[in-house]
Structure formats: structure tokens, C-alpha cells
Coordinates of N, CA and C in Angstrom, one line a residue:
X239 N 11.7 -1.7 3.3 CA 10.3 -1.8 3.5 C 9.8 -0.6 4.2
X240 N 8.9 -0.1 3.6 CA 7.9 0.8 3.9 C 6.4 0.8 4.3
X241 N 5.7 0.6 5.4 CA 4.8 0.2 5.8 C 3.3 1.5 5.9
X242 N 2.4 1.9 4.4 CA 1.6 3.1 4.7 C 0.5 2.2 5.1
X243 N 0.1 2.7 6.3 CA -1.6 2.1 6.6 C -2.5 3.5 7.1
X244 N -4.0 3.3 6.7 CA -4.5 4.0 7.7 C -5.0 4.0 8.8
X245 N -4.5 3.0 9.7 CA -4.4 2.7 11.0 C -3.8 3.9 11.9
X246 N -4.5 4.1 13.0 CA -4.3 5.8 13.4 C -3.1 5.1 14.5
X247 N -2.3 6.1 14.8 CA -1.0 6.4 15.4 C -1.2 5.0 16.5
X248 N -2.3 5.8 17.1 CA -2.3 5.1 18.3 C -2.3 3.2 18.8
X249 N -2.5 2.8 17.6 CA -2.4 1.4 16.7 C -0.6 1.1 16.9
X250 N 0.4 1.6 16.6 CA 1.8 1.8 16.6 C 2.6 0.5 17.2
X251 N 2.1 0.6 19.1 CA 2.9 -0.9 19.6 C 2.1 -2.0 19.1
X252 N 0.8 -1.8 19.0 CA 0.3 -2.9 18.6 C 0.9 -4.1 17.2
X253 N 0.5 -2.7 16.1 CA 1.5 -3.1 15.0 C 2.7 -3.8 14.6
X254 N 3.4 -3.4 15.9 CA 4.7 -3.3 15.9 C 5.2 -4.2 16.6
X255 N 4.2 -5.2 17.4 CA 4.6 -6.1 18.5 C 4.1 -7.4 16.9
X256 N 2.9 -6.9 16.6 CA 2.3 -8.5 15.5 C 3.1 -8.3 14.3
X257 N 3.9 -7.5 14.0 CA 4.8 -7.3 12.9 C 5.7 -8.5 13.5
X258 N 6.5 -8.3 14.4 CA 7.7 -8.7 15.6 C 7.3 -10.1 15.8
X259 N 6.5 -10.8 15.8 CA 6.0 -12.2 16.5 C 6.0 -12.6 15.1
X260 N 5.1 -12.2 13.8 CA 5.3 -12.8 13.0 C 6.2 -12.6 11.8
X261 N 7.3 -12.2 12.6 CA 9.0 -12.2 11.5 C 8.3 -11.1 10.1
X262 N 8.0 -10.3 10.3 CA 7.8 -9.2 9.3 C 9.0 -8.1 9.4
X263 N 9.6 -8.1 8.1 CA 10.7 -7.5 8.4 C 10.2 -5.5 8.7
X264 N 11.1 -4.9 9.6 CA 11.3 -3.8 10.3 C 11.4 -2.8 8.8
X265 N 11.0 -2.2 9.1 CA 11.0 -0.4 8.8 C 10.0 0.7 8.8
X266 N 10.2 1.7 8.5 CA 9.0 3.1 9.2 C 7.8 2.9 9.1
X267 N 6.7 3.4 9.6 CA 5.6 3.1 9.6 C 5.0 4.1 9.5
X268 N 4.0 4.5 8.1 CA 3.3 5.7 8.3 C 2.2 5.5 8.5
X269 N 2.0 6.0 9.4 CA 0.2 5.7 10.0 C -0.6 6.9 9.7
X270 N -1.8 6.7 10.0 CA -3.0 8.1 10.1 C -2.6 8.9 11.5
X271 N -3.2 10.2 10.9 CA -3.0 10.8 12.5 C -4.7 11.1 12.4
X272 N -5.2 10.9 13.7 CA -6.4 11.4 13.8 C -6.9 12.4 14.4
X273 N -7.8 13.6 14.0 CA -7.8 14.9 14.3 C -9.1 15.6 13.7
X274 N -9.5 16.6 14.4 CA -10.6 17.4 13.5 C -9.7 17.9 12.6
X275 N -10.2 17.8 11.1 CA -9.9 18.5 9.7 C -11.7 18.8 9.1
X276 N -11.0 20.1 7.9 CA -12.4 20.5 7.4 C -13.5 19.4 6.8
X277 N -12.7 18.2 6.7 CA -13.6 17.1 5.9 C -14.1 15.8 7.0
X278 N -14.0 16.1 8.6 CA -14.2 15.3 9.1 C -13.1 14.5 10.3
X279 N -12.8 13.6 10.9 CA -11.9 13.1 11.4 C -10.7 12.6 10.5
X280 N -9.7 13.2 11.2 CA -8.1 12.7 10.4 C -8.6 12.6 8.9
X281 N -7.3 12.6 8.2 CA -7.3 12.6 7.0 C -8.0 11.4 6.4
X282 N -8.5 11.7 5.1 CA -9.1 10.3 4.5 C -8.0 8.9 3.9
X283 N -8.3 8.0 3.8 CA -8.1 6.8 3.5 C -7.0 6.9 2.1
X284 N -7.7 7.4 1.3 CA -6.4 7.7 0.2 C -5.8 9.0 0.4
X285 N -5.5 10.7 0.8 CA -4.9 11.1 0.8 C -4.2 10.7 1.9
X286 N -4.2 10.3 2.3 CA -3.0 9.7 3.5 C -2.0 8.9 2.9
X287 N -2.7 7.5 2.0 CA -2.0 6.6 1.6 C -1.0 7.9 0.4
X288 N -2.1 8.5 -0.2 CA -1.2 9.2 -1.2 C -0.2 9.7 -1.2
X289 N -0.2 10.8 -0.2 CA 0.8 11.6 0.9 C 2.0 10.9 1.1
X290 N 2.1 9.7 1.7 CA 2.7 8.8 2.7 C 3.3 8.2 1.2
X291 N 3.0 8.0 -0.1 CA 3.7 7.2 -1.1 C 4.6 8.4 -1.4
X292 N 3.8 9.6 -1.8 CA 4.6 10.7 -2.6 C 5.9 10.9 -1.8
X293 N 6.0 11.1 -0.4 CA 6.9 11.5 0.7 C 7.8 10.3 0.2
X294 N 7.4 9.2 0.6 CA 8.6 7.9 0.2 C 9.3 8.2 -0.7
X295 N 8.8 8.1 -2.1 CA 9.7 8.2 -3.2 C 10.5 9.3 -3.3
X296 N 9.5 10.9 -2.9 CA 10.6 12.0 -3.2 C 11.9 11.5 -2.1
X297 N 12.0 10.8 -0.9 CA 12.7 11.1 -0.2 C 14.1 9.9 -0.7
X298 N 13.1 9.3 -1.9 CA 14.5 7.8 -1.9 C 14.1 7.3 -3.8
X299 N 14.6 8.9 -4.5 CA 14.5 8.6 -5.8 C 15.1 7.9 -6.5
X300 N 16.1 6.7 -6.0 CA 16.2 5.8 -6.3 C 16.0 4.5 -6.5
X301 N 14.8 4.4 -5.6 CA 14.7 3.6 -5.3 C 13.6 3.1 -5.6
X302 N 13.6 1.4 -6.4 CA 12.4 1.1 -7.4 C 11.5 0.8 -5.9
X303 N 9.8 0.7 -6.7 CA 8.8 0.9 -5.2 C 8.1 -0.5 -6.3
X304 N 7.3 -0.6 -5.5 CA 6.6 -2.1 -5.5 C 5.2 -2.1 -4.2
X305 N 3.8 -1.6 -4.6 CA 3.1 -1.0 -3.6 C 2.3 -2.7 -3.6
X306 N 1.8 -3.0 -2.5 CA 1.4 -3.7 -1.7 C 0.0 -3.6 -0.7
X307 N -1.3 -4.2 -1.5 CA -2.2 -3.7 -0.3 C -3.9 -4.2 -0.4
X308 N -4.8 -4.2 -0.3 CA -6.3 -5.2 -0.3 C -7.2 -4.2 -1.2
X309 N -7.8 -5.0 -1.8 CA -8.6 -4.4 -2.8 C -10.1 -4.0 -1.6
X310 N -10.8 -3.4 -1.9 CA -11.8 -2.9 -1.4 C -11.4 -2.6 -0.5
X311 N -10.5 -1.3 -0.3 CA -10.1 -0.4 1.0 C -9.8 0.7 -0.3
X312 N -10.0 0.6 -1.0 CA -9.6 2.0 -2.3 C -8.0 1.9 -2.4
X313 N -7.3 1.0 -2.4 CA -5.8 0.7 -2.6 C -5.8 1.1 -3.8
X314 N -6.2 0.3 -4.7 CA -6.4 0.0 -6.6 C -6.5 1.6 -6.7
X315 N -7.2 2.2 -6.5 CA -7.0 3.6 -6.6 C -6.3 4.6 -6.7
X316 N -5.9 4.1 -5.7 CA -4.5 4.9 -4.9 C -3.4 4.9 -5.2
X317 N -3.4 3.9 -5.8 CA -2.1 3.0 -6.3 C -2.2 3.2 -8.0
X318 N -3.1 3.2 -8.6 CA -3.1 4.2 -9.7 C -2.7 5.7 -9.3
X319 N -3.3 6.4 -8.7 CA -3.3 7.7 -8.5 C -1.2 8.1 -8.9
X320 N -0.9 6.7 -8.1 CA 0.5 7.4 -7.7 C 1.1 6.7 -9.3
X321 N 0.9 5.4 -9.6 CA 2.0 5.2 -10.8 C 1.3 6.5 -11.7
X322 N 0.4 6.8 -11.7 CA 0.4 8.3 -13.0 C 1.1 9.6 -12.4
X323 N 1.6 9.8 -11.1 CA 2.0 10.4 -10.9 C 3.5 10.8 -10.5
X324 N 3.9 9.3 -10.3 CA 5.1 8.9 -10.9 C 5.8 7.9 -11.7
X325 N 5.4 8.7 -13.1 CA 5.7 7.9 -14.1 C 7.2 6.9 -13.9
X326 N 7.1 5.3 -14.3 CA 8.4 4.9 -13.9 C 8.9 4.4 -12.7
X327 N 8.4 4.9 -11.6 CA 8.9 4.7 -10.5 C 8.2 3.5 -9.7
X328 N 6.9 2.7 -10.2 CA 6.0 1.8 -9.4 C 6.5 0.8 -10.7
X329 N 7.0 -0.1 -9.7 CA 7.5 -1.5 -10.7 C 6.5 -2.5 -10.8
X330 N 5.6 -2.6 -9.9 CA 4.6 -3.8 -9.5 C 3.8 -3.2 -8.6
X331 N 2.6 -3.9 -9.1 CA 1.4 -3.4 -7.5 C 1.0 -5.0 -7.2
X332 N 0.4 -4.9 -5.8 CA 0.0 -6.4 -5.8 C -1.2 -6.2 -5.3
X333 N -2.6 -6.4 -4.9 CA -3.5 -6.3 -4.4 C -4.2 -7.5 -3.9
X334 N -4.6 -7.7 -2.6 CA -5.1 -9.1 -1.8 C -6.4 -8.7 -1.9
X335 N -7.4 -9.8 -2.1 CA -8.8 -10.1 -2.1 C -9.2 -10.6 -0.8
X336 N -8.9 -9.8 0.4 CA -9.2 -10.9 1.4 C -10.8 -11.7 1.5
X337 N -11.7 -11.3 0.8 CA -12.9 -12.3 1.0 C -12.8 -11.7 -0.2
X338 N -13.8 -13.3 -1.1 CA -14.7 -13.2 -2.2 C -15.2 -11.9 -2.5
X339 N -15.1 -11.5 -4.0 CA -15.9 -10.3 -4.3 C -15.6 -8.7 -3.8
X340 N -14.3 -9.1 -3.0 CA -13.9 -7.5 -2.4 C -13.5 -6.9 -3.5
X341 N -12.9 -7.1 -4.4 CA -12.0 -6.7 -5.2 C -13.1 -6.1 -6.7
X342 N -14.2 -6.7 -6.4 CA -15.1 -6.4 -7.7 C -15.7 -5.1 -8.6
X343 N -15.4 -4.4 -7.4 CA -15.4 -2.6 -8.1 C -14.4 -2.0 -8.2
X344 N -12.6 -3.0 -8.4 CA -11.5 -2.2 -8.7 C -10.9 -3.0 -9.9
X345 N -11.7 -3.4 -10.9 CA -11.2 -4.4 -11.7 C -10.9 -3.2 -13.0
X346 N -11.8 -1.9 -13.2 CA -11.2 -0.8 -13.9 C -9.9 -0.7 -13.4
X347 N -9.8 -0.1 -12.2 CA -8.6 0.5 -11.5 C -7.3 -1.0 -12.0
X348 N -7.4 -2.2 -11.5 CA -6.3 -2.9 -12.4 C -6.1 -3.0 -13.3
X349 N -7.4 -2.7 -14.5 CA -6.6 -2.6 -15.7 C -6.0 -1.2 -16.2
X350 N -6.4 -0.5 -15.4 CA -5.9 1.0 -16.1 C -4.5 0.7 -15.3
X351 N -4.1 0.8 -14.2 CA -3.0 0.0 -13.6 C -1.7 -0.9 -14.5
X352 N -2.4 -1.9 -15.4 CA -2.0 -3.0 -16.3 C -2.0 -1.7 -17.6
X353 N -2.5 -1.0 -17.7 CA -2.4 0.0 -18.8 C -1.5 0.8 -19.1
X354 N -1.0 1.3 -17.4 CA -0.1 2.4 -17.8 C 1.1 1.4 -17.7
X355 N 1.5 0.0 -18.0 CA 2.8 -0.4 -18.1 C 3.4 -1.1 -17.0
X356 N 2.5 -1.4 -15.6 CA 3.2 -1.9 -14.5 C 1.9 -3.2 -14.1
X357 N 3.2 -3.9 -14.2 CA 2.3 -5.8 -13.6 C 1.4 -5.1 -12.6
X358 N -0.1 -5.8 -12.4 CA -0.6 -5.6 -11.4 C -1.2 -7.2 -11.0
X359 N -0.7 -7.4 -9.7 CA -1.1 -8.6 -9.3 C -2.4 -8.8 -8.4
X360 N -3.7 -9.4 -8.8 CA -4.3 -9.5 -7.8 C -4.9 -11.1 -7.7
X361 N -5.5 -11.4 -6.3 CA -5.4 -12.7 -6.1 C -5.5 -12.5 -4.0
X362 N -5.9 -13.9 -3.7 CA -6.5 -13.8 -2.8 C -5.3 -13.6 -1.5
X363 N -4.1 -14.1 -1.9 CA -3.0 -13.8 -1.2 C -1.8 -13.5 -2.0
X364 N -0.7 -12.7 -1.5 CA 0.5 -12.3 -2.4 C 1.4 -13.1 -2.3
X365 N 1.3 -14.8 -2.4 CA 2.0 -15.7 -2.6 C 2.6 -15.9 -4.2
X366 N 1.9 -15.3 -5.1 CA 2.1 -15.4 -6.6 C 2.7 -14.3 -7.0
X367 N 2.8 -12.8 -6.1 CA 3.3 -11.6 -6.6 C 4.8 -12.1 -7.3
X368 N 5.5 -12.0 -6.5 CA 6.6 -12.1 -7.3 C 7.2 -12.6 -8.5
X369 N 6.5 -13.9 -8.8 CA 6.2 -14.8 -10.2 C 5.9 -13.6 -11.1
X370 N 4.8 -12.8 -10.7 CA 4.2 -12.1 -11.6 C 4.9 -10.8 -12.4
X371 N 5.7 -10.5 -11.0 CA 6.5 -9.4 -11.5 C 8.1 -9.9 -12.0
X372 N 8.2 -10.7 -11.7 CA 9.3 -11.4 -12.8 C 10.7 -11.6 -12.0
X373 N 10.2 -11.1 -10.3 CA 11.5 -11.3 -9.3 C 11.6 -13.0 -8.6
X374 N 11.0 -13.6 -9.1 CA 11.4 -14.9 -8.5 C 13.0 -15.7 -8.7

């Protein structure tokens, strides 16, 4: 497990204690760093997520990925961005709706997602992902 958020650094014990309490299994956490850059404070929302996926995979090309994350934060995007960029390597996306209607301006982005050949699950919790992607 691989944990990309854009939750800045400084977020880290916090994370890491409500990971801990609610039995979330352990591993690295790539967070935002926050800073003056030419476009504003810390990096944006999807080059980070981007960044932080591309690093994963080059570093563990074996290993099948399965991205996980809430629609109306530009996930669906993102998460496109990377299965076209690495072809093959995204087995499953899953996307959470946490309130009604979030998810309503990434319903292109899932089907182009569903397009390039990888289950995309969305729905208001990821209790059905794995049905979907055929690991139950």
C-alpha cells in the first residue's frame, strides 16, 4: 500500500495516528510539500498526485497498481492522466462519491478511464471495488 494525498507534510502524525486507530494498513506516505513555486503555494493537486504515482511505479515495475481516491478533488483525472501513461500497469481505479453529485463533472474522465481497458469503479463507498475488479 501506497498512500498519495495532497495533504501537506505537516498533516504526517496526524495521518498516521487516524491511519493507526482505524487498523489501516502501514506503508509510505506521499504527501504535498508546501512552498513558494512559480504557480503559487506548493505544488498543485494533480501534479503532485501525478508525480507521486509515476515515482511509485518506476520504482516497483512490477508491480500491478490499483489507484484509489474521491471524485471531485480531480482524482478521475489524474488517474486517467497516469493509466495513458502507463499503458498496462493501472489494473482498477476506484473513485468515492463522498456527497451526492461530487462526482458529476468526472463522468467523461470514467468513461475514457473504462475506455482505455481498466474497470473503473465509482459509487459512494469502495465497499463494491473489488467485485468490480474481479478480486473477490
Amino acid at each position: 500500500m501506497f498512500y498519495v494525498s495532497s495533504s501537506p507534510w505537516n498533516l504526517y502524525r496526524f495521518l498516521d495516528a487516524l491511519f493507526a486507530r482505524n487498523d489501516v494498513p502501514r506503508g509510505p506516505m506521499f504527501l504535498r510539500d508546501l512552498g513558494l513555486t512559480e504557480d503559487g503555494v506548493g505544488a498543485s493537486h494533480g501534479s503532485h498526485k501525478g508525480a507521486a504515482i509515476d515515482a511509485i511505479l518506476a520504482a516497483n515495475p512490477d508491480l500491478p497498481a490499483y489507484l484509489m481516491g474521491d471524485s471531485g478533488q480531480k482524482d478521475a483525472a489524474v488517474y486517467l492522466d497516469a493509466v495513458r501513461r502507463h499503458p498496462g500497469r493501472i489494473r482498477g481505479v476506484a473513485l468515492r462519491e463522498p456527497a451526492p453529485g461530487t462526482g458529476d463533472n468526472d463522468a467523461a474522465a470514467f468513461a475514457a478511464i473504462a475506455a482505455e481497458g481498466v474497470p473503473c469503479y465509482h459509487a459512494p463507498d469502495f465497499d463494491g471495488a473489488l467485485d468490480h475488479w474481479g478480486l473477490s
